[in-house]
XYZ file of C-alpha atoms in Angstrom:
656
model
C 124.110 85.094 113.803
C 122.846 85.171 110.227
C 119.330 84.132 109.329
C 118.434 83.760 105.657
C 114.782 84.633 105.225
C 112.620 82.380 103.059
C 109.067 83.775 103.221
C 107.514 80.840 101.404
C 109.144 78.351 103.745
C 107.823 80.358 106.700
C 104.311 80.332 105.334
C 104.546 76.572 104.866
C 105.616 76.103 108.492
C 103.621 76.212 111.705
C 102.299 72.676 111.963
C 99.368 73.159 109.618
C 98.622 70.427 107.073
C 99.673 71.289 103.556
C 99.795 68.823 100.681
C 100.604 70.144 97.237
C 99.275 68.639 94.064
C 95.529 68.884 94.510
C 93.798 65.737 93.260
C 90.116 66.155 92.594
C 87.639 63.317 92.872
C 87.704 61.212 89.730
C 84.317 60.444 88.237
C 81.471 62.928 88.519
C 79.546 62.247 91.685
C 82.056 59.685 92.944
C 83.055 59.776 96.589
C 86.790 60.000 97.295
C 88.495 56.890 98.600
C 88.709 56.863 102.381
C 92.478 56.484 102.382
C 92.880 59.577 100.157
C 90.922 61.977 102.386
C 93.149 64.541 104.069
C 91.554 67.189 106.260
C 93.781 70.248 106.045
C 93.893 73.810 107.346
C 96.164 76.721 106.552
C 96.464 80.289 107.820
C 96.832 83.167 105.385
C 99.993 85.168 106.103
C 100.604 87.076 102.875
C 99.152 90.309 104.281
C 97.682 91.793 107.470
C 94.572 89.576 107.583
C 95.259 86.167 109.100
C 92.402 83.779 108.293
C 92.241 80.059 109.031
C 91.135 78.260 105.870
C 90.136 74.593 105.572
C 89.544 72.165 102.724
C 86.064 71.307 103.998
C 84.146 74.604 103.854
C 84.929 75.835 107.396
C 86.693 79.140 108.189
C 88.260 80.216 111.481
C 89.480 77.915 114.237
C 86.591 77.950 116.737
C 89.018 79.525 119.234
C 90.568 76.110 119.852
C 94.050 77.672 119.866
C 95.771 81.064 119.901
C 96.609 80.781 116.233
C 94.784 83.335 114.042
C 91.126 82.604 113.420
C 90.292 85.938 111.731
C 93.058 88.093 113.180
C 93.512 91.666 112.060
C 96.055 93.116 112.044
C 97.966 89.845 111.906
C 100.281 89.634 114.909
C 98.217 92.056 117.018
C 96.247 89.439 118.955
C 92.979 91.106 117.917
C 90.532 88.383 116.871
C 87.289 89.024 115.004
C 85.584 85.701 114.208
C 85.311 82.417 115.996
C 83.859 80.463 113.087
C 82.350 80.674 109.606
C 81.405 78.426 106.720
C 79.766 77.816 103.366
C 76.076 76.962 102.869
C 74.729 75.728 99.518
C 71.073 74.845 99.047
C 68.901 73.627 96.161
C 65.961 71.480 95.164
C 67.499 68.203 94.008
C 66.532 64.711 92.945
C 67.322 61.921 95.369
C 66.528 58.245 95.699
C 62.967 59.047 96.795
C 62.340 61.915 94.363
C 62.507 65.705 94.770
C 63.808 67.132 98.039
C 65.139 70.449 99.356
C 68.672 70.125 100.681
C 71.309 72.412 102.166
C 74.924 71.256 102.342
C 76.741 73.115 105.106
C 80.331 73.665 106.123
C 79.204 74.742 109.588
C 76.323 74.472 112.052
C 75.540 76.346 115.261
C 77.768 75.034 118.030
C 79.796 76.138 121.043
C 83.362 77.428 120.894
C 86.035 74.783 120.956
C 83.980 72.193 119.089
C 85.524 70.160 116.268
C 85.242 71.858 112.883
C 85.731 68.558 111.062
C 82.760 67.104 112.932
C 80.530 70.063 112.050
C 80.944 70.065 108.271
C 78.838 68.069 105.839
C 81.577 68.393 103.222
C 84.354 65.878 102.578
C 87.733 66.899 101.103
C 87.859 65.887 97.437
C 91.620 65.733 97.296
C 94.749 65.542 99.402
C 95.123 69.025 100.841
C 95.468 72.720 100.072
C 97.606 73.673 97.085
C 99.625 76.906 97.162
C 100.738 79.104 94.279
C 101.923 82.686 93.910
C 102.344 85.306 91.212
C 105.436 86.635 93.053
C 108.365 85.886 90.766
C 110.950 84.966 93.404
C 108.550 82.882 95.519
C 109.174 79.147 95.796
C 105.463 78.794 94.979
C 105.618 80.921 91.835
C 103.234 79.854 89.084
C 102.205 81.742 85.953
C 98.678 80.473 86.602
C 98.418 82.089 90.052
C 95.974 84.970 90.430
C 97.261 86.550 93.631
C 100.363 86.713 95.799
C 99.038 83.705 97.720
C 96.467 81.401 96.121
C 95.177 78.638 98.394
C 93.216 76.089 96.365
C 91.264 73.040 97.474
C 88.112 71.120 96.625
C 85.419 69.342 98.611
C 82.198 67.489 97.957
C 78.947 66.996 99.877
C 79.342 63.266 99.214
C 79.341 60.798 100.890
C 76.388 61.569 103.149
C 77.952 62.430 106.502
C 75.902 64.165 109.222
C 77.246 67.228 110.996
C 77.653 67.157 114.771
C 74.840 69.082 116.385
C 72.555 68.080 113.535
C 72.889 64.290 113.689
C 69.141 63.791 114.047
C 68.622 64.856 110.413
C 70.273 62.588 107.888
C 72.376 64.596 105.454
C 71.186 64.064 101.910
C 73.743 65.325 99.370
C 72.587 67.590 96.577
C 75.661 66.233 94.751
C 77.940 69.217 94.342
C 81.696 69.655 94.086
C 83.127 72.930 95.408
C 86.452 74.307 94.228
C 87.555 76.913 96.762
C 90.218 79.481 95.912
C 91.418 81.972 98.530
C 93.228 85.006 97.115
C 95.529 87.262 99.107
C 97.482 90.290 97.881
C 100.351 92.045 99.660
C 99.757 95.356 97.887
C 99.216 98.061 100.540
C 95.757 98.758 99.095
C 94.764 95.106 99.565
C 96.628 94.186 102.740
C 93.404 93.946 104.802
C 91.492 91.694 102.388
C 91.201 87.952 101.790
C 88.970 86.930 98.880
C 87.231 83.545 98.713
C 85.923 82.219 95.412
C 83.533 79.242 95.451
C 83.030 77.399 92.150
C 80.046 75.133 92.805
C 79.648 72.393 90.193
C 76.638 70.126 89.827
C 77.719 66.478 89.876
C 74.244 64.974 89.802
C 70.827 65.460 88.208
C 69.621 69.008 87.438
C 69.455 71.370 90.434
C 66.676 73.897 90.794
C 66.884 77.120 92.773
C 70.514 76.815 93.891
C 71.529 79.456 96.457
C 74.803 80.216 98.211
C 75.530 81.748 101.598
C 78.489 82.550 103.827
C 77.839 82.041 107.537
C 79.993 84.037 109.991
C 80.056 84.458 113.759
C 81.918 87.755 113.911
C 83.133 88.656 117.396
C 86.048 90.916 118.336
C 88.411 90.936 121.299
C 92.049 90.922 122.357
C 93.191 87.369 122.999
C 96.471 88.636 124.477
C 94.463 89.974 127.425
C 93.549 86.434 128.473
C 96.075 84.224 130.319
C 94.130 81.129 129.205
C 92.475 80.343 125.912
C 89.708 80.174 124.816
C 88.383 83.062 126.920
C 86.361 82.075 129.958
C 82.890 83.441 130.636
C 81.879 82.767 127.050
C 78.189 82.409 127.882
C 77.434 85.616 129.765
C 76.805 89.258 128.789
C 80.388 90.084 129.770
C 81.887 87.712 127.217
C 83.217 88.506 123.766
C 80.156 87.064 122.120
C 77.818 89.638 123.627
C 80.075 92.697 123.314
C 79.532 93.192 119.621
C 77.820 95.650 117.312
C 76.690 94.359 113.905
C 74.831 95.767 110.916
C 74.425 95.211 107.176
C 75.302 97.713 104.469
C 72.887 96.779 101.672
C 74.581 99.009 99.103
C 77.906 97.274 99.597
C 76.385 93.846 100.435
C 78.548 94.033 103.560
C 77.987 92.384 106.947
C 80.181 94.306 109.395
C 81.075 94.109 113.077
C 82.858 96.063 115.800
C 83.589 95.433 119.461
C 81.079 97.278 121.650
C 80.551 96.915 125.403
C 77.175 98.626 125.752
C 74.697 100.983 124.052
C 74.324 103.671 122.918
C 76.507 103.141 119.844
C 79.194 104.422 119.607
C 79.342 106.609 122.729
C 79.423 103.777 125.295
C 81.044 101.121 123.130
C 84.667 101.656 124.202
C 85.748 101.217 120.594
C 89.348 101.996 121.572
C 89.704 98.620 123.334
C 89.542 96.849 119.960
C 89.818 99.554 117.272
C 89.424 97.628 113.970
C 86.237 97.100 111.999
C 85.776 93.795 110.174
C 83.233 92.293 107.820
C 82.135 89.787 105.200
C 81.168 91.075 101.755
C 79.507 89.493 98.722
C 81.526 90.655 95.711
C 80.117 89.035 92.601
C 78.448 85.948 91.141
C 78.462 84.031 87.869
C 76.095 83.972 86.114
C 75.864 87.667 86.930
C 75.807 90.500 87.475
C 75.225 90.429 91.220
C 73.266 93.702 91.013
C 69.610 92.782 90.799
C 70.230 89.327 92.198
C 68.319 88.132 95.227
C 70.842 89.155 97.923
C 69.848 88.631 101.529
C 71.152 88.969 105.062
C 69.827 87.124 108.094
C 71.092 87.024 111.629
C 70.112 85.128 114.750
C 71.413 84.935 118.312
C 73.326 81.838 119.263
C 71.226 79.968 121.800
C 72.269 76.491 122.980
C 69.463 74.063 122.214
C 67.841 76.296 119.588
C 66.295 74.002 116.959
C 64.821 76.621 114.628
C 67.529 76.147 111.944
C 68.525 72.545 112.424
C 66.785 71.142 109.345
C 67.395 71.843 105.668
C 63.783 72.904 105.106
C 64.386 75.684 107.667
C 67.790 76.723 106.319
C 66.886 76.923 102.652
C 64.462 79.897 103.043
C 67.274 81.840 104.750
C 69.347 81.432 101.586
C 66.586 82.458 99.173
C 64.367 84.987 100.967
C 66.359 87.916 99.576
C 65.541 90.286 102.396
C 67.738 92.142 104.863
C 66.927 91.531 108.493
C 67.081 94.506 110.873
C 70.022 94.196 113.293
C 68.820 96.836 115.768
C 67.195 94.285 118.111
C 70.679 92.834 118.715
C 71.792 95.188 121.501
C 75.524 95.124 122.414
C 76.283 94.034 125.960
C 72.965 92.260 126.396
C 71.860 88.718 125.639
C 72.559 88.781 121.926
C 75.407 86.782 120.416
C 74.806 87.303 116.686
C 75.484 84.945 113.805
C 75.142 86.375 110.285
C 74.419 84.823 106.901
C 75.077 86.722 103.655
C 73.317 84.908 100.795
C 72.550 85.127 97.097
C 70.097 83.126 94.953
C 68.202 81.282 93.729
C 69.966 80.881 90.385
C 68.482 79.417 87.219
C 68.347 75.630 86.929
C 71.811 74.117 86.991
C 72.358 71.304 84.519
C 74.717 68.387 85.229
C 78.319 69.574 84.908
C 77.416 73.271 85.026
C 78.593 75.598 87.788
C 77.750 78.710 89.771
C 80.518 80.990 91.070
C 80.227 83.214 94.139
C 83.013 85.485 95.404
C 83.075 86.774 98.980
C 85.681 88.776 100.882
C 86.824 88.878 104.505
C 87.802 92.493 105.199
C 89.418 94.475 108.017
C 90.166 98.128 108.642
C 92.003 100.129 111.308
C 88.952 102.381 111.644
C 85.578 102.777 109.961
C 86.875 104.998 107.168
C 89.702 102.667 106.186
C 87.429 99.637 106.534
C 84.942 101.021 104.025
C 87.797 102.047 101.738
C 89.116 98.471 101.874
C 85.638 97.095 101.152
C 85.365 99.321 98.097
C 88.823 98.248 96.911
C 87.812 94.599 97.242
C 84.847 95.358 94.991
C 87.120 97.153 92.522
C 89.450 94.147 92.459
C 86.526 91.819 91.752
C 85.206 94.090 89.000
C 88.537 93.858 87.132
C 88.747 90.083 87.710
C 91.561 90.518 90.283
C 93.987 91.592 87.570
C 95.755 93.912 90.001
C 99.039 95.580 89.099
C 102.125 93.870 90.447
C 105.125 95.851 91.709
C 108.563 94.198 91.663
C 108.763 91.512 94.361
C 110.455 92.195 97.658
C 114.068 90.978 97.692
C 115.325 87.947 99.555
C 116.877 88.915 102.877
C 119.668 87.859 105.199
C 119.434 89.403 108.686
C 122.137 89.626 111.347
C 121.683 90.926 114.895
C 124.512 92.899 116.485
C 125.133 95.063 119.552
C 122.539 97.843 119.301
C 122.349 97.284 115.537
C 120.949 95.133 112.753
C 122.644 94.317 109.451
C 120.413 93.685 106.446
C 121.642 91.986 103.277
C 119.437 91.565 100.197
C 119.620 90.250 96.659
C 118.851 92.030 93.383
C 116.152 89.672 92.042
C 113.510 92.472 91.929
C 115.570 94.373 89.361
C 114.892 91.779 86.660
C 111.149 91.581 87.256
C 108.980 92.426 84.256
C 105.639 94.218 84.445
C 103.428 93.565 81.400
C 101.570 96.819 82.083
C 104.742 98.940 82.047
C 105.349 101.276 79.072
C 109.084 100.598 79.338
C 110.451 98.850 76.201
C 111.782 95.876 78.192
C 108.845 95.966 80.690
C 111.339 96.419 83.531
C 110.222 99.320 85.705
C 112.126 98.636 88.957
C 113.058 101.898 90.667
C 114.461 101.162 94.131
C 114.348 99.690 97.651
C 112.839 100.876 100.928
C 114.056 99.682 104.329
C 111.662 99.443 107.275
C 112.463 98.809 110.938
C 110.743 99.701 114.187
C 109.123 98.580 117.421
C 105.598 98.750 115.972
C 104.872 95.238 114.798
C 102.243 96.212 112.236
C 103.642 99.550 111.037
C 107.452 99.703 111.309
C 109.146 102.947 110.333
C 110.743 103.583 106.972
C 114.394 104.192 107.840
C 116.014 104.380 104.401
C 115.348 104.488 100.668
C 117.679 103.794 97.755
C 116.662 104.291 94.144
C 118.187 104.407 90.707
C 119.652 107.632 89.405
C 117.128 108.743 86.789
C 114.314 111.256 86.605
C 112.151 109.572 89.267
C 112.360 109.614 93.058
C 115.212 110.894 95.218
C 117.977 109.636 92.899
C 120.126 108.430 95.772
C 121.624 105.654 93.685
C 122.311 102.110 94.826
C 126.095 102.320 95.131
C 126.035 103.389 98.789
C 124.628 99.998 99.813
C 126.156 97.823 97.081
C 128.751 95.350 98.362
C 132.138 95.409 96.639
C 132.156 91.629 96.971
C 128.697 90.037 97.025
C 127.943 87.655 99.854
C 126.716 84.180 98.886
C 124.761 82.128 101.431
C 122.877 78.918 100.607
C 123.117 79.656 96.906
C 121.640 83.174 97.146
C 123.834 86.104 96.147
C 123.318 89.125 98.388
C 124.541 92.292 96.660
C 123.392 94.971 99.122
C 123.991 95.689 102.800
C 122.566 98.312 105.142
C 123.145 98.683 108.890
C 120.512 100.212 111.185
C 122.170 101.425 114.381
C 121.318 103.170 117.661
C 118.878 100.401 118.609
C 118.031 99.028 122.058
C 119.446 95.652 123.005
C 116.839 93.121 124.118
C 113.920 94.701 122.270
C 112.097 93.067 119.360
C 112.255 95.078 116.150
C 110.136 94.347 113.101
C 110.903 95.259 109.537
C 111.459 94.319 105.928
C 112.879 95.554 102.648
C 110.433 96.344 99.850
C 110.799 97.190 96.170
C 109.007 99.887 94.230
C 108.630 100.764 90.559
C 108.648 103.982 88.550
C 104.937 104.229 87.882
C 103.674 106.125 84.864
C 101.102 108.711 83.867
C 98.299 106.155 84.381
C 99.374 104.244 87.509
C 101.257 105.705 90.441
C 104.447 104.081 91.686
C 103.676 100.727 93.304
C 105.476 99.154 96.267
C 105.738 95.469 97.137
C 104.151 94.205 100.320
C 106.129 94.338 103.549
C 104.750 90.907 104.436
C 106.805 89.252 101.684
C 109.975 89.325 103.793
C 108.870 90.748 107.143
C 111.140 89.727 110.018
C 111.617 90.025 113.768
C 115.091 90.674 115.143
C 116.523 91.322 118.627
C 119.764 93.363 118.743
C 122.350 91.960 121.158
C 126.157 91.566 121.201
C 127.534 88.902 118.880
C 130.157 86.370 119.958
C 132.992 88.710 118.959
C 131.351 91.574 120.851
C 130.583 89.792 124.128
C 132.804 89.884 127.206
C 130.946 87.985 129.933
C 127.511 86.604 130.756
C 125.079 89.225 132.024
C 121.403 89.253 133.010
C 119.204 92.214 132.167
C 117.184 93.976 133.304
C 118.694 93.429 136.745
C 116.773 93.818 138.927
C 113.714 92.648 137.006
C 110.856 94.705 138.479
C 107.413 93.254 137.663
C 107.948 93.603 133.917
C 110.612 94.802 131.542
C 109.951 97.643 129.118
C 109.716 95.140 126.274
C 106.930 93.122 127.941
C 104.906 95.875 129.571
C 101.208 95.086 129.614
C 101.735 91.401 128.835
C 100.267 88.613 130.939
C 102.543 87.057 133.571
C 103.330 84.019 131.433
C 104.543 86.329 128.648
C 107.210 88.085 130.758
C 110.899 87.312 130.258
C 114.439 88.518 130.965
C 117.639 88.065 128.973
C 120.842 86.128 129.558
C 123.349 87.730 127.177
C 126.982 87.023 126.335
C 126.489 83.249 126.438
C 128.976 80.815 124.895
C 127.818 79.221 121.651
C 127.069 75.941 123.464
C 126.352 75.988 127.163
C 124.289 74.717 130.090
C 122.437 77.491 131.905
C 121.269 76.840 135.480
C 119.364 79.053 137.942
C 119.392 78.494 141.725
C 117.846 79.975 144.852
C 120.144 81.373 147.534
C 119.634 78.085 149.385
C 121.165 76.244 146.434
C 117.975 74.669 145.088
C 117.985 74.491 141.320
C 114.806 75.985 139.853
C 115.686 75.972 136.157
C 118.162 74.431 133.760
C 118.447 74.376 129.977
C 120.969 73.351 127.360
C 121.720 76.320 125.080
C 122.735 76.045 121.430
C 123.181 79.497 119.913
C 123.084 78.177 116.349
C 119.607 76.706 116.833
C 117.953 78.866 119.502
C 115.143 81.079 118.145
C 113.201 81.925 121.308
C 111.592 78.511 121.765
C 109.413 78.181 124.856
C 109.250 81.903 125.614
C 105.788 82.896 124.483
C 106.287 86.598 125.095
C 109.206 86.695 122.654
C 107.767 84.378 120.005
C 104.648 82.236 119.997
C 104.557 79.947 116.926
C 100.812 79.451 117.381
C 99.965 83.069 116.695
C 103.027 85.072 115.591
C 102.583 84.071 111.962
C 103.269 87.493 110.477
C 107.010 86.854 110.931
C 109.311 83.832 111.181
C 111.022 83.172 114.542
C 113.205 86.075 115.723
C 116.748 86.577 114.505
C 119.128 86.463 117.478
C 122.926 86.839 117.667
C 123.535 83.294 118.939
C 124.710 84.519 122.349
C 121.436 85.319 124.140
C 118.622 83.405 125.817
C 115.182 84.699 126.869
C 113.957 83.097 130.109
C 110.222 83.313 130.792
C 110.705 83.197 134.608
C 108.998 79.794 134.762
C 110.659 76.999 136.752
C 111.238 73.460 135.552
C 108.119 72.531 137.524
C 106.005 74.964 135.489
C 105.619 77.570 138.237
C 106.305 81.304 138.048
C 109.293 82.190 140.215
C 108.767 84.291 143.325
C 110.361 87.593 144.311
C 113.915 87.026 145.424
C 117.638 86.958 144.731
C 118.768 84.187 142.394
C 122.126 82.754 141.380
C 123.044 81.507 137.924
C 125.798 79.350 136.480
C 126.768 79.029 132.822
C 129.012 76.136 131.782
C 130.732 76.464 128.402
C 130.417 72.999 126.836
C 133.427 73.556 124.579
C 135.949 75.000 127.068
C 134.496 73.717 130.350
C 134.713 77.239 131.811
C 131.949 78.187 134.278
C 130.698 81.740 134.826
C 128.525 82.661 137.793
C 126.433 85.641 138.800
C 123.244 86.770 140.488
C 120.097 88.718 139.698
C 117.092 90.065 141.554
C 113.441 89.566 140.654
C 110.863 91.902 142.222
C 107.275 90.930 141.427
C 103.980 92.559 142.318
C 101.646 91.131 144.945
C 98.968 90.335 142.374
C 101.171 88.050 140.243
């Protein structure tokens, strides 16, 4: 079955609020009308760092769901932050005269609490606007800075107290924050999400304004937990206590790594969660940031701690400009650290004037790559994010077949212009690269096709060019490539990228795999099927494709199904344990978490299937895991009325 891939439509999906056409609050200092307030969140999916972003100053999802909070690599299940948020403090003028206030997007609280209840900010518009510099994106805009710009605004008015701090009345310092999240799919930037805060004074003059980014960095593998959020969150064995943190003053970088116990790193068991992650202060305006009062403070999360629950206690953390020693926070013991990277105070801010602070969320597969990514984020900031842009990835059509996958793509990258190219027409497209493999994050390059010139392998494009282009939904696909010798029933991940010629100043650049990344499961198509089969049969504890997964993520395949059918499973005694209505044109793995979980598998759209296969998660209609035993199945073809029957064996371990 064919699946046309629309990356922008995928990024817009997933049940997260998105309203285009950002409408800022009207008059300076005016509170938005109650009926116009729309709390919205969105998850970044343009590269390998999946970050939950809100339009009220809160980052992460508080581990309220399995969707990415700060997941790196995206799709791996490795989480690195439960919650984060913006702090802005200043001396302001209120109804009773001068006061010191801090407007916060987050306060100390337990996991699972409501982010909307914790923030003192109110959305100053109707949602999160999306734009992209990628030419063939549905969100393309010449005003976009990155491959995925997420833009919103929020105000600290009206005065709304944050949960957990309701005993202190929130007094606004009267600011409007425009937040712009920038994500690039360039390989050099695929582990970075940049957040720019433009903080505008909407009231009387502000003195000593300071800005901070609060983050509770904590790493673990959420796929290792059958329930979510993880249990045991309050003891030394929980995620929150198995963490090593420090601050790199030279890079202005708060970093974290999973660590079970001291000494570091010998007893940390780094291999359980390999990546490093961090939060970095990049730059400020007015600048430069060098020489500014940059500080880092941390504290252990302690329920009932009231040492930072008033603005007069928070403001010194933003302005002290010192770096607090992290060595007393010993991994594996009673220390669950929260960090605050801050900068300020700035000169007096007149009405209508603004301060800009840029931070970055950063990941890395290991310490070396993490630091390299942090340095690249700084480089990007230093050149005002004017990063080179390779040709965009093409639009794809994917078809699953028996032990094979057919890929069709269009030629839109070939007309892309690069203003930095020395070519007379600014067109420097060189060729395509095809990726496919079982590794979700790093699929293998299986083919390359480039123009016949003086650059590259000179394979030419004719070997994959269709004699008659294929047109589907208004898109003309001019190329086709088949990848064969695959394993039926296994999930493969891949994409088709574009690359340019490069020149004597800039090496050849390749588009990001995330722009059209897909998941596909090879299986016989309707014309290739003969009869309904179940595999693996017998199913012994777990199939090769779900090894190491939790019980609720296991599944087996029914293949060779009619296009429309009713599938029923019975015990030998004739009791029906499961029944579903199958529609091959619409089925994309729904309900089988191990194959595709829409809450967290945001690095790809739902899997491409041939329209003749169904993945059963071995859960009965009553929500129970089936027991070891021999089972019968019946498949009724809803078009012909024909019924096929068969049997399969399930052998489960004693501990399931």
